[in-house]
CSV table of C-alpha atoms and ligand atoms in Angstrom, one decimal:
chain,number,residue,atom,x,y,z
A,1,MET,CA,23.3,19.8,1.1
A,2,PRO,CA,25.2,16.6,0.6
A,3,ALA,CA,23.1,13.5,1.2
A,4,SER,CA,25.9,12.3,3.4
A,5,THR,CA,25.7,15.3,6.0
A,6,PRO,CA,25.9,13.6,9.5
A,7,ASP,CA,23.4,15.8,11.8
A,8,ARG,CA,20.6,15.5,8.8
A,9,GLY,CA,17.4,13.6,10.0
A,10,ARG,CA,16.7,10.1,9.5
A,11,THR,CA,14.6,8.8,6.9
A,12,GLU,CA,13.1,5.4,6.8
A,13,LEU,CA,11.0,3.8,4.2
A,14,ILE,CA,8.7,1.3,4.8
A,15,ILE,CA,7.4,-0.7,1.7
A,16,GLY,CA,5.0,-3.6,1.0
A,17,ALA,CA,7.0,-6.6,-0.3
A,18,GLN,CA,4.2,-8.6,-1.9
A,19,TRP,CA,0.6,-7.6,-3.0
A,20,GLY,CA,-0.3,-5.4,-0.3
A,21,ASP,CA,-2.1,-5.9,3.0
A,22,GLU,CA,1.1,-7.2,4.5
A,23,GLY,CA,0.5,-4.9,7.5
A,24,LYS,CA,2.3,-1.9,6.7
A,25,GLY,CA,-0.1,0.0,8.8
A,26,LYS,CA,0.7,-1.9,12.3
A,27,ILE,CA,4.5,-1.2,11.4
A,28,VAL,CA,4.2,2.5,10.6
A,29,ASP,CA,2.1,3.0,13.6
A,30,LEU,CA,4.8,1.2,15.7
A,31,LEU,CA,8.0,2.9,14.4
A,32,GLY,CA,5.6,6.2,13.9
A,33,GLU,CA,6.6,6.9,17.6
A,34,LYS,CA,9.8,8.1,16.7
A,35,ALA,CA,8.9,10.1,13.4
A,36,ASP,CA,8.4,13.8,13.4
A,37,LEU,CA,6.9,13.4,9.6
A,38,VAL,CA,5.1,10.3,8.0
A,39,ALA,CA,4.7,10.9,4.2
A,40,ARG,CA,2.6,9.0,1.8
A,41,TYR,CA,4.0,8.9,-1.7
A,42,GLN,CA,1.7,7.2,-4.0
A,43,GLY,CA,-1.5,5.3,-4.4
A,44,GLY,CA,-5.0,6.8,-3.1
A,45,HIS,CA,-7.8,5.7,-0.9
A,46,ASN,CA,-7.7,2.4,-2.6
A,47,ALA,CA,-5.2,1.8,0.4
A,48,GLY,CA,-6.4,0.3,3.9
A,49,HIS,CA,-3.7,0.3,6.4
A,50,THR,CA,-5.0,-1.2,9.8
A,51,VAL,CA,-3.8,0.1,13.3
A,52,LYS,CA,-4.8,-1.7,16.3
A,53,PHE,CA,-4.1,-0.5,20.0
A,54,GLY,CA,-5.8,-1.0,23.2
A,55,ASP,CA,-9.2,-1.8,22.2
A,56,GLU,CA,-9.1,0.9,19.3
A,57,THR,CA,-9.0,-0.3,15.4
A,58,PHE,CA,-8.4,2.6,12.7
A,59,ILE,CA,-8.1,1.8,9.2
A,60,LEU,CA,-6.6,4.6,7.4
A,61,HIS,CA,-7.1,5.1,3.4
A,62,LEU,CA,-5.7,8.3,2.3
A,63,VAL,CA,-4.4,9.8,5.5
A,64,PRO,CA,-0.9,8.6,6.5
A,65,THR,CA,-0.8,6.5,9.5
A,66,GLY,CA,1.3,9.1,11.5
A,67,ILE,CA,-2.1,10.8,12.2
A,68,LEU,CA,-2.6,8.4,15.3
A,69,ARG,CA,0.6,10.1,17.0
A,70,PRO,CA,-0.3,13.5,18.4
A,71,ASP,CA,2.7,15.4,17.2
A,72,THR,CA,3.2,14.1,13.8
A,73,THR,CA,3.0,16.0,10.7
A,74,CYS,CA,1.4,14.0,7.8
A,75,VAL,CA,2.2,14.7,4.2
A,76,ILE,CA,0.4,13.8,1.2
A,77,GLY,CA,2.9,13.6,-1.5
A,78,ASN,CA,2.5,14.9,-5.1
A,79,GLY,CA,2.6,11.2,-6.0
A,80,VAL,CA,-0.6,10.4,-4.4
A,81,VAL,CA,-4.4,11.0,-6.0
A,82,VAL,CA,-6.7,12.5,-3.7
A,83,ASP,CA,-10.5,12.0,-4.0
A,84,PRO,CA,-11.4,15.2,-2.2
A,85,SER,CA,-14.5,13.5,-0.7
A,86,ALA,CA,-12.8,10.6,0.5
A,87,LEU,CA,-10.5,12.9,2.3
A,88,LEU,CA,-13.2,15.2,3.6
A,89,LYS,CA,-14.9,11.9,5.0
A,90,GLU,CA,-11.7,10.3,6.4
A,91,THR,CA,-10.6,13.3,8.4
A,92,ALA,CA,-13.9,14.1,9.9
A,93,GLU,CA,-14.5,10.6,11.1
A,94,LEU,CA,-10.9,10.6,12.6
A,95,GLU,CA,-12.0,14.1,14.1
A,96,ALA,CA,-15.2,12.3,15.6
A,97,ARG,CA,-12.9,9.7,17.2
A,98,GLY,CA,-11.0,12.2,19.2
A,99,ILE,CA,-7.7,12.5,16.7
A,100,ASP,CA,-6.6,15.9,16.7
A,101,ILE,CA,-6.1,16.9,12.9
A,102,GLY,CA,-6.1,20.8,12.8
A,103,GLY,CA,-3.5,21.7,10.3
A,104,ARG,CA,-1.3,18.4,10.7
A,105,ILE,CA,-2.0,17.2,7.4
A,106,LYS,CA,0.1,19.1,4.4
A,107,ILE,CA,-1.2,18.1,1.2
A,108,SER,CA,1.4,18.6,-1.9
A,109,ARG,CA,0.1,21.6,-4.4
A,110,TYR,CA,0.9,19.1,-7.4
A,111,ALA,CA,-1.0,16.3,-5.9
A,112,HIS,CA,-3.8,15.2,-8.7
A,113,LEU,CA,-7.3,14.9,-7.4
A,114,ILE,CA,-9.6,11.9,-8.5
A,115,MET,CA,-13.0,13.2,-9.8
A,116,PRO,CA,-16.3,11.6,-10.1
A,117,TRP,CA,-15.7,11.1,-13.8
A,118,HIS,CA,-12.6,9.1,-13.2
A,119,THR,CA,-14.7,6.7,-11.0
A,120,LEU,CA,-17.2,6.5,-13.5
A,121,LEU,CA,-15.1,5.8,-16.3
A,122,GLU,CA,-13.2,3.1,-14.2
A,123,SER,CA,-16.8,1.3,-13.7
A,124,CYS,CA,-17.1,1.4,-17.6
A,125,LEU,CA,-13.6,0.2,-18.5
A,126,GLU,CA,-14.0,-2.8,-15.7
A,127,ASN,CA,-17.4,-4.0,-17.1
A,128,SER,CA,-16.5,-3.6,-20.7
A,129,GLU,CA,-15.6,-6.2,-23.2
A,130,GLY,CA,-12.3,-6.6,-24.4
A,131,CYS,CA,-10.7,-5.0,-21.4
A,132,ALA,CA,-9.0,-7.2,-18.7
A,133,LYS,CA,-11.3,-7.1,-15.6
A,134,ILE,CA,-8.7,-6.2,-13.1
A,135,GLY,CA,-10.6,-6.3,-10.0
A,136,THR,CA,-9.7,-3.0,-8.7
A,137,THR,CA,-11.0,-1.0,-5.7
A,138,GLY,CA,-13.3,1.0,-7.5
A,139,ARG,CA,-11.8,4.2,-6.5
A,140,GLY,CA,-10.9,5.8,-9.7
A,141,ILE,CA,-7.1,5.6,-9.1
A,142,GLY,CA,-6.3,4.4,-12.8
A,143,PRO,CA,-8.2,7.1,-14.8
A,144,ALA,CA,-6.9,9.6,-12.2
A,145,TYR,CA,-3.4,8.7,-13.2
A,146,ALA,CA,-3.9,8.3,-16.5
A,147,ASP,CA,-5.3,12.0,-16.8
A,148,LYS,CA,-2.0,13.0,-14.8
A,149,ILE,CA,0.2,11.5,-17.5
A,150,TYR,CA,-2.2,12.9,-20.2
A,151,ARG,CA,-1.8,16.3,-18.8
A,152,ARG,CA,-5.2,17.0,-18.2
A,153,GLY,CA,-5.8,16.4,-14.5
A,154,LEU,CA,-6.9,18.6,-12.0
A,155,ARG,CA,-4.2,19.5,-9.3
A,156,MET,CA,-4.2,20.8,-5.7
A,157,GLU,CA,-3.0,23.9,-6.8
A,158,ASP,CA,-6.0,24.5,-9.2
A,159,LEU,CA,-8.1,24.9,-6.1
A,160,LEU,CA,-6.0,28.0,-4.5
A,161,ASP,CA,-8.0,29.9,-7.2
A,162,PRO,CA,-11.6,29.7,-7.4
A,163,ARG,CA,-12.4,30.8,-10.9
A,164,ARG,CA,-9.4,28.7,-12.2
A,165,MET,CA,-10.9,25.7,-10.4
A,166,GLU,CA,-14.4,26.3,-11.7
A,167,LYS,CA,-13.3,26.9,-15.1
A,168,LYS,CA,-11.2,23.9,-15.2
A,169,ALA,CA,-13.6,21.4,-13.7
A,170,ALA,CA,-16.3,22.8,-15.9
A,171,SER,CA,-14.0,21.8,-19.1
A,172,LEU,CA,-12.7,18.7,-17.8
A,173,ALA,CA,-16.4,17.6,-16.9
A,174,GLY,CA,-17.4,18.5,-20.3
A,175,GLU,CA,-14.8,16.3,-21.7
A,176,HIS,CA,-15.1,13.3,-19.8
A,177,ASN,CA,-18.9,13.5,-19.8
A,178,ARG,CA,-18.7,13.2,-23.8
A,179,VAL,CA,-16.8,10.1,-23.5
A,180,LEU,CA,-19.0,8.4,-20.9
A,181,THR,CA,-22.2,9.3,-22.5
A,182,ARG,CA,-21.0,8.7,-26.1
A,183,ALA,CA,-18.7,6.0,-25.9
A,184,PHE,CA,-20.2,4.0,-23.2
A,185,GLY,CA,-23.8,5.0,-22.9
A,186,ALA,CA,-23.0,5.9,-19.2
A,187,GLN,CA,-24.3,8.8,-17.1
A,188,GLY,CA,-22.2,11.7,-16.7
A,189,ALA,CA,-20.9,13.2,-13.6
A,190,MET,CA,-22.7,16.3,-12.6
A,191,LEU,CA,-21.0,19.8,-12.3
A,192,GLU,CA,-23.5,21.0,-9.6
A,193,ASP,CA,-22.8,18.2,-7.4
A,194,ILE,CA,-19.1,18.3,-8.0
A,195,LEU,CA,-18.4,22.2,-7.5
A,196,PRO,CA,-19.8,22.2,-3.9
A,197,VAL,CA,-17.4,19.5,-2.9
A,198,LEU,CA,-14.5,21.0,-4.3
A,199,TYR,CA,-15.8,24.5,-2.3
A,200,ARG,CA,-15.9,22.6,0.7
A,201,PHE,CA,-12.6,21.1,0.2
A,202,ARG,CA,-11.0,24.5,-0.2
A,203,GLU,CA,-12.8,25.6,2.7
A,204,ARG,CA,-11.1,22.9,4.9
A,205,PHE,CA,-7.7,22.3,3.2
A,206,ALA,CA,-6.6,25.5,1.3
A,207,GLY,CA,-4.4,26.3,4.1
A,208,CYS,CA,-2.8,22.8,3.9
A,209,ILE,CA,-1.9,22.7,0.1
A,210,VAL,CA,1.6,23.4,0.0
A,211,ASP,CA,5.2,22.9,-1.7
A,212,THR,CA,5.7,19.4,0.2
A,213,ALA,CA,8.9,18.7,-1.1
A,214,GLY,CA,10.5,21.9,-0.1
A,215,LEU,CA,9.0,21.0,3.5
A,216,LEU,CA,10.3,17.6,3.8
A,217,ASN,CA,13.8,18.2,2.5
A,218,SER,CA,14.0,21.4,4.7
A,219,ALA,CA,12.8,19.1,7.9
A,220,ILE,CA,15.4,16.7,7.0
A,221,ALA,CA,17.8,19.3,7.1
A,222,ALA,CA,17.1,20.4,10.0
A,223,GLY,CA,17.3,16.8,11.7
A,224,LYS,CA,13.8,15.9,11.9
A,225,ARG,CA,12.9,12.1,11.3
A,226,VAL,CA,11.0,11.0,8.6
A,227,LEU,CA,8.9,7.9,8.0
A,228,ILE,CA,8.0,7.2,4.3
A,229,GLU,CA,4.5,5.1,4.0
A,230,GLY,CA,4.1,2.8,0.7
A,231,ALA,CA,0.8,1.7,0.0
A,232,GLN,CA,0.1,-1.3,-2.0
A,233,GLY,CA,3.2,-3.7,-2.4
A,234,ALA,CA,6.1,-4.3,-5.0
A,235,LEU,CA,4.2,-6.6,-7.2
A,236,LEU,CA,1.3,-4.2,-7.7
A,237,ASP,CA,3.7,-1.6,-9.1
A,238,VAL,CA,2.6,-0.4,-12.8
A,239,ASP,CA,6.1,-1.2,-14.1
A,240,PHE,CA,7.5,-4.2,-12.1
A,241,GLY,CA,4.3,-6.1,-10.7
A,242,THR,CA,1.9,-8.7,-12.5
A,243,TYR,CA,1.1,-6.2,-15.3
A,244,PRO,CA,-2.0,-5.5,-16.1
A,245,PHE,CA,-3.0,-6.8,-12.8
A,246,VAL,CA,-1.6,-4.1,-10.9
A,247,THR,CA,-2.5,-0.8,-9.5
A,248,SER,CA,-1.4,2.5,-11.6
A,249,SER,CA,1.3,3.7,-9.3
A,250,ASN,CA,5.3,3.2,-8.6
A,251,THR,CA,4.8,1.2,-5.7
A,252,THR,CA,8.6,0.3,-5.3
A,253,ILE,CA,11.2,2.5,-4.2
A,254,GLY,CA,11.6,4.6,-7.1
A,255,GLY,CA,8.3,6.2,-6.3
A,256,VAL,CA,9.4,7.7,-3.4
A,257,SER,CA,11.6,10.5,-5.3
A,258,THR,CA,9.0,11.2,-8.0
A,259,GLY,CA,6.3,11.1,-5.4
A,260,LEU,CA,7.6,13.3,-2.7
A,261,GLY,CA,10.6,15.0,-4.6
A,262,LEU,CA,13.0,13.3,-2.3
A,263,SER,CA,16.3,12.1,-3.6
A,264,LEU,CA,16.8,8.7,-2.8
A,265,ARG,CA,20.1,9.3,-1.3
A,266,LYS,CA,18.2,10.7,1.5
A,267,VAL,CA,16.5,7.5,2.2
A,268,ASP,CA,18.5,5.8,5.0
A,269,THR,CA,16.9,2.7,5.7
A,270,VAL,CA,14.5,0.5,3.6
A,271,ILE,CA,12.2,-1.6,5.5
A,272,GLY,CA,10.4,-4.0,3.8
A,273,ILE,CA,6.7,-5.7,5.2
A,274,ILE,CA,6.2,-9.5,4.2
A,275,LYS,CA,3.6,-11.6,5.5
A,276,ALA,CA,4.5,-15.0,6.6
A,277,TYR,CA,2.1,-16.3,3.6
A,278,THR,CA,0.7,-14.5,0.6
A,279,THR,CA,-2.6,-12.6,0.1
A,280,ARG,CA,-3.9,-10.8,-3.3
A,281,VAL,CA,-7.1,-9.0,-3.8
A,282,GLY,CA,-8.3,-8.6,-7.0
A,283,ASN,CA,-7.3,-10.7,-10.3
A,284,GLY,CA,-4.1,-11.7,-11.9
A,285,PRO,CA,-1.5,-14.4,-11.4
A,286,PHE,CA,-0.8,-16.0,-8.1
A,287,PRO,CA,0.9,-19.4,-8.4
A,288,THR,CA,1.1,-20.2,-4.7
A,289,GLU,CA,-2.9,-19.6,-4.0
A,290,LEU,CA,-4.9,-22.1,-2.0
A,291,THR,CA,-8.1,-22.4,-3.2
A,292,GLY,CA,-9.4,-25.1,-1.1
A,293,ALA,CA,-9.7,-25.8,2.8
A,294,THR,CA,-6.2,-24.5,3.7
A,295,GLY,CA,-6.7,-21.2,1.9
A,296,GLU,CA,-10.0,-20.9,3.6
A,297,LEU,CA,-8.1,-21.7,6.9
A,298,LEU,CA,-5.8,-18.8,6.3
A,299,ARG,CA,-8.1,-16.3,5.5
A,300,GLU,CA,-10.3,-16.8,8.6
A,301,ALA,CA,-7.3,-17.1,11.0
A,302,GLY,CA,-6.0,-14.1,9.4
A,303,TYR,CA,-9.1,-12.4,8.7
A,304,GLU,CA,-7.9,-11.7,5.2
A,305,TYR,CA,-10.7,-9.5,4.1
A,306,GLY,CA,-10.0,-6.0,2.2
A,307,ALA,CA,-9.5,-3.3,4.6
A,308,THR,CA,-10.8,-0.8,1.9
A,309,THR,CA,-13.6,-3.3,-0.3
A,310,GLY,CA,-14.2,-6.0,2.4
A,311,ARG,CA,-13.6,-8.4,-0.8
A,312,PRO,CA,-12.3,-11.5,0.5
A,313,ARG,CA,-8.6,-12.2,-0.1
A,314,ARG,CA,-7.0,-14.9,-2.0
A,315,CYS,CA,-4.4,-16.6,0.4
A,316,GLY,CA,-1.3,-18.9,-0.3
A,317,TRP,CA,2.0,-20.2,0.8
A,318,PHE,CA,4.9,-17.6,0.9
A,319,ASP,CA,6.5,-17.3,-2.2
A,320,GLY,CA,10.3,-16.8,-1.9
A,321,VAL,CA,10.9,-16.1,-5.8
A,322,ALA,CA,8.5,-13.3,-5.7
A,323,ALA,CA,10.0,-11.9,-2.3
A,324,ARG,CA,13.7,-12.0,-3.7
A,325,TYR,CA,12.6,-10.3,-6.5
A,326,SER,CA,10.8,-7.8,-4.3
A,327,MET,CA,14.1,-7.3,-2.1
A,328,MET,CA,16.2,-6.7,-5.0
A,329,LEU,CA,13.7,-4.0,-6.7
A,330,ASN,CA,13.5,-2.1,-3.5
A,331,ASP,CA,16.9,-2.7,-2.2
A,332,VAL,CA,15.6,-3.7,1.3
A,333,ASP,CA,17.8,-3.4,4.2
A,334,THR,CA,15.6,-5.3,6.8
A,335,LEU,CA,12.2,-7.2,7.0
A,336,ALA,CA,9.4,-7.1,9.3
A,337,LEU,CA,7.6,-10.6,9.0
A,338,THR,CA,4.0,-10.2,10.0
A,339,LYS,CA,0.8,-12.7,10.9
A,340,LEU,CA,3.2,-15.6,11.6
A,341,ASP,CA,0.4,-16.3,14.4
A,342,VAL,CA,-2.1,-17.1,11.5
A,343,LEU,CA,-0.2,-20.5,10.9
A,344,ASP,CA,-0.5,-21.4,14.3
A,345,GLY,CA,-3.4,-24.3,13.5
A,346,LEU,CA,-1.3,-26.0,10.5
A,347,ASP,CA,0.2,-29.1,10.5
A,348,GLU,CA,2.7,-28.5,8.2
A,349,ILE,CA,3.5,-25.3,6.0
A,350,ARG,CA,5.0,-24.8,2.6
A,351,ILE,CA,7.4,-22.3,1.2
A,352,CYS,CA,7.8,-21.7,-2.4
A,353,THR,CA,11.6,-21.8,-3.0
A,354,ALA,CA,11.6,-22.0,-7.1
A,355,TYR,CA,9.2,-22.8,-10.0
A,356,THR,CA,9.4,-25.1,-12.8
A,357,VAL,CA,8.4,-24.4,-16.2
A,358,ARG,CA,8.1,-26.7,-19.1
A,359,GLY,CA,10.1,-29.2,-17.0
A,360,GLU,CA,12.6,-26.6,-16.2
A,361,GLN,CA,13.7,-25.2,-13.0
A,362,VAL,CA,13.2,-21.2,-13.1
A,363,ASN,CA,14.7,-19.2,-10.1
A,364,ASP,CA,13.7,-15.9,-11.3
A,365,TRP,CA,10.2,-14.1,-10.8
A,366,VAL,CA,10.5,-12.3,-14.2
A,367,ASP,CA,11.0,-15.7,-16.0
A,368,VAL,CA,7.9,-17.0,-13.7
A,369,CYS,CA,5.7,-14.2,-14.8
A,370,ALA,CA,6.3,-14.7,-18.4
A,371,PHE,CA,4.8,-18.2,-18.1
A,372,TRP,CA,2.7,-17.9,-15.1
A,373,ASP,CA,0.0,-19.9,-16.2
A,374,GLU,CA,2.2,-23.0,-16.8
A,375,ALA,CA,4.7,-22.4,-14.1
A,376,GLU,CA,4.6,-25.0,-11.1
A,377,PRO,CA,5.7,-23.6,-7.8
A,378,VAL,CA,8.6,-26.0,-5.9
A,379,TYR,CA,7.7,-26.3,-2.5
A,380,GLU,CA,9.7,-27.0,0.9
A,381,THR,CA,7.4,-28.6,3.5
A,382,MET,CA,8.4,-27.9,7.1
A,383,PRO,CA,6.3,-29.0,10.4
A,384,GLY,CA,3.6,-26.7,12.2
A,385,TRP,CA,4.2,-25.6,15.5
A,386,LYS,CA,0.3,-26.2,16.6
A,387,ARG,CA,0.1,-24.1,19.5
A,388,PRO,CA,-0.6,-20.1,20.1
A,389,ILE,CA,2.3,-17.8,19.9
A,390,GLY,CA,0.6,-14.5,20.0
A,391,GLU,CA,2.0,-14.3,23.7
A,392,VAL,CA,5.5,-14.8,22.9
A,393,ARG,CA,7.5,-11.5,22.8
A,394,ARG,CA,11.1,-13.2,22.7
A,395,PHE,CA,12.3,-15.0,19.6
A,396,THR,CA,14.0,-17.9,21.6
A,397,ASP,CA,10.6,-18.5,23.4
A,398,LEU,CA,9.0,-19.2,20.1
A,399,PRO,CA,8.5,-23.2,19.4
A,400,ALA,CA,11.3,-24.9,17.6
A,401,GLU,CA,9.0,-25.5,14.5
A,402,THR,CA,8.3,-21.8,14.3
A,403,GLN,CA,12.0,-20.5,14.8
A,404,ALA,CA,12.8,-22.7,12.2
A,405,TYR,CA,10.4,-21.7,9.7
A,406,VAL,CA,11.0,-17.8,10.3
A,407,LYS,CA,15.1,-18.6,9.8
A,408,ARG,CA,14.0,-20.3,6.6
A,409,LEU,CA,12.0,-18.0,5.2
A,410,GLN,CA,14.8,-15.6,6.3
A,411,GLU,CA,17.3,-17.4,4.0
A,412,VAL,CA,14.9,-17.6,1.2
A,413,ALA,CA,14.1,-14.0,1.1
A,414,GLY,CA,17.9,-13.4,1.5
A,415,VAL,CA,17.5,-10.5,4.2
A,416,GLU,CA,17.1,-10.5,7.9
A,417,PHE,CA,14.1,-9.7,9.8
A,418,SER,CA,13.9,-7.0,12.6
A,419,TRP,CA,10.6,-7.5,13.6
A,420,VAL,CA,8.3,-10.6,13.8
A,421,SER,CA,4.6,-9.8,14.4
A,422,VAL,CA,2.6,-12.2,16.2
A,423,GLY,CA,-0.9,-10.2,16.5
A,424,PRO,CA,-2.2,-7.2,15.2
A,425,LYS,CA,-1.5,-4.8,18.1
A,426,ARG,CA,1.5,-2.6,18.5
A,427,SER,CA,2.5,-4.9,21.5
A,428,GLU,CA,1.9,-8.0,19.7
A,429,THR,CA,5.8,-7.8,18.5
A,430,ILE,CA,9.0,-9.6,19.0
A,431,VAL,CA,12.2,-7.4,18.2
A,432,MET,CA,14.9,-9.2,16.9
B,501,GDP,P1,-1.2,-2.9,5.0
B,501,GDP,O1,-2.7,-2.5,3.9
B,501,GDP,O2,-0.5,-3.5,4.5
B,501,GDP,O3,-1.3,-1.8,6.1
B,501,GDP,O4,-2.6,-4.1,6.0
B,501,GDP,P2,-3.9,-4.4,5.9
B,501,GDP,O5,-4.3,-3.5,7.3
B,501,GDP,O6,-4.8,-4.0,4.8
B,501,GDP,O7,-3.9,-6.0,6.4
B,501,GDP,C1,-3.3,-6.3,7.4
B,501,GDP,C2,-4.3,-7.0,8.3
B,501,GDP,O8,-3.7,-7.9,9.4
B,501,GDP,C3,-5.1,-6.0,9.3
B,501,GDP,O9,-6.2,-6.5,10.0
B,501,GDP,C4,-4.1,-5.9,10.4
B,501,GDP,O10,-4.6,-5.6,11.8
B,501,GDP,C5,-3.6,-7.4,10.7
B,501,GDP,N1,-2.5,-7.8,11.3
B,501,GDP,C6,-1.0,-7.1,11.2
B,501,GDP,N2,0.0,-7.8,11.7
B,501,GDP,C7,-0.6,-8.9,12.1
B,501,GDP,C8,-0.2,-9.8,12.9
B,501,GDP,O11,1.1,-10.1,13.1
B,501,GDP,N3,-0.8,-11.1,13.2
B,501,GDP,C9,-2.4,-11.0,12.9
B,501,GDP,N4,-3.0,-11.9,13.1
B,501,GDP,N5,-3.0,-9.8,12.2
B,501,GDP,C10,-2.0,-8.7,12.0
B,502,IMO,P1,-2.8,-1.5,0.8
B,502,IMO,O1,-2.1,-0.2,0.9
B,502,IMO,C1,-4.4,-4.8,-1.8
B,502,IMO,C2,-5.0,-4.0,-5.8
B,502,IMO,C3,-6.6,-4.2,-6.2
B,502,IMO,C4,-6.5,-4.5,-7.8
B,502,IMO,C5,-5.4,-3.6,-8.2
B,502,IMO,C6,-5.7,-2.5,-8.8
B,502,IMO,O2,-3.9,-1.5,1.7
B,502,IMO,O3,-1.7,-2.5,0.9
B,502,IMO,P2,-6.5,-0.1,-7.9
B,502,IMO,O4,-8.0,0.4,-7.3
B,502,IMO,O5,-5.3,0.5,-7.2
B,502,IMO,O6,-6.6,0.5,-9.4
B,502,IMO,O7,-6.7,-1.5,-8.0
B,502,IMO,O8,-4.5,-3.5,-6.9
B,502,IMO,N1,-5.1,-3.2,-4.6
B,502,IMO,C7,-4.6,-3.6,-3.7
B,502,IMO,N2,-4.6,-4.7,-3.0
B,502,IMO,N3,-3.8,-3.7,-1.0
B,502,IMO,C8,-4.0,-2.5,-1.2
B,502,IMO,O9,-3.7,-1.5,-0.6
B,502,IMO,C9,-4.3,-2.2,-2.6
B,502,IMO,N4,-4.7,-1.4,-3.4
B,502,IMO,C10,-4.9,-1.9,-4.5
B,502,IMO,O10,-7.2,-5.2,-5.5
B,502,IMO,O11,-6.0,-5.8,-7.8
B,503,MG,MG1,-4.6,-2.8,3.4
């Protein structure tokens, strides 16, 4: 069917524009009201997507955020890596809180499993001398993707036949345990602990393991609305991010096509999520980082602690150079600006619009990255508004200083904002 067929369903992509934790969960939830399907295309339970409504707070890791809307089908695409224990735990917790899951989760038969040996290996590598310490979430993400590319991963479809599942798990455990014990002197993963988990997973989810690429393409052809939920952010992309301080998947738009089996011609709108300042968890370059009192203030006002690991997030000024790079990579149509209210208490606010490297002005992120330890941000300073904006629902009701800051961010990023978020709840949103 041609991509331009007028009566096919619309597809929106929600993508993180910085180093993750931009507030994707809130916006997916907000826009999810009209979606028939919500699909994840990459990452795993390294993600932590927070949704707040009423007095309820949910943090989704592996399950697409659409699960909080009762009639939405949730797709875990082939590009996602799934820790079976993590998915069992997360779904059990959601069910205990009254979320009806039933058969609403569909998992790609080609999605790879994160196994205990991946987590053990990651811990060895993170603590080994000579390897860059990435500061990962410790969820086994990197080793699981490495095995996928190395063509020795366990895939969902392997679970459909118990004999094949047992045989493959035993052989992979043996192979990985030799490396763990001999190369690192670490403990191996115990097959007798692993098999019961795989059997429990089979029992619960075997009926949910399907051809998700076919499912999504048919749904779109039948006029259904699809929301694609990115995890992490553009600057954590394994190719285009601040390598090696990145995650192990393509977080940017290209990951959608390979991670879901969906042509990019079927993505109608790309919605970038961007914070009014910048945060990052884990190690790696962050030239606009604030290590003093202002960074601390942002962390406390924005409650900047990892939704997955609880680690304090590093905080800094808005980086317009990084933002423009992210807009280019993802061909972003429109943006949701989040966490504007976090800046309420500041006397003045800075925006990085360019860098200087060895005395020369640099406007492109790739050139900054080549010299990140020498790059000096060039800042514009704007006055703060020094009053709470969380109750405001119309842009023109915001203080003049706030409006000016938002307009300047828009100019610097080069893409318009369709939403401005002034609080974590669904309702705390200004539609532009
Ligand atoms: P995600 O990974 O991109 O979904 O973002 P996280 O959930 O990890 O982190 C975003 C945090 O900011 C969560 O605690 C949200 O509840 C919160 N949040 C989202 N939007 C806003 C906002 O506009 N203002 C404030 N104060 N908090 C927000
Ligand atoms: P959401 O979807 C922020 C970071 C880790 C580390 C690097 C690699 O909530 O935005 P990994 O465990 O993926 O191998 O770690 O990536 N990281 C995130 N940072 N938000 C996330 O997800 C992240 N997922 C991974 O902190 O620096
Ligand atoms: Mg998060």
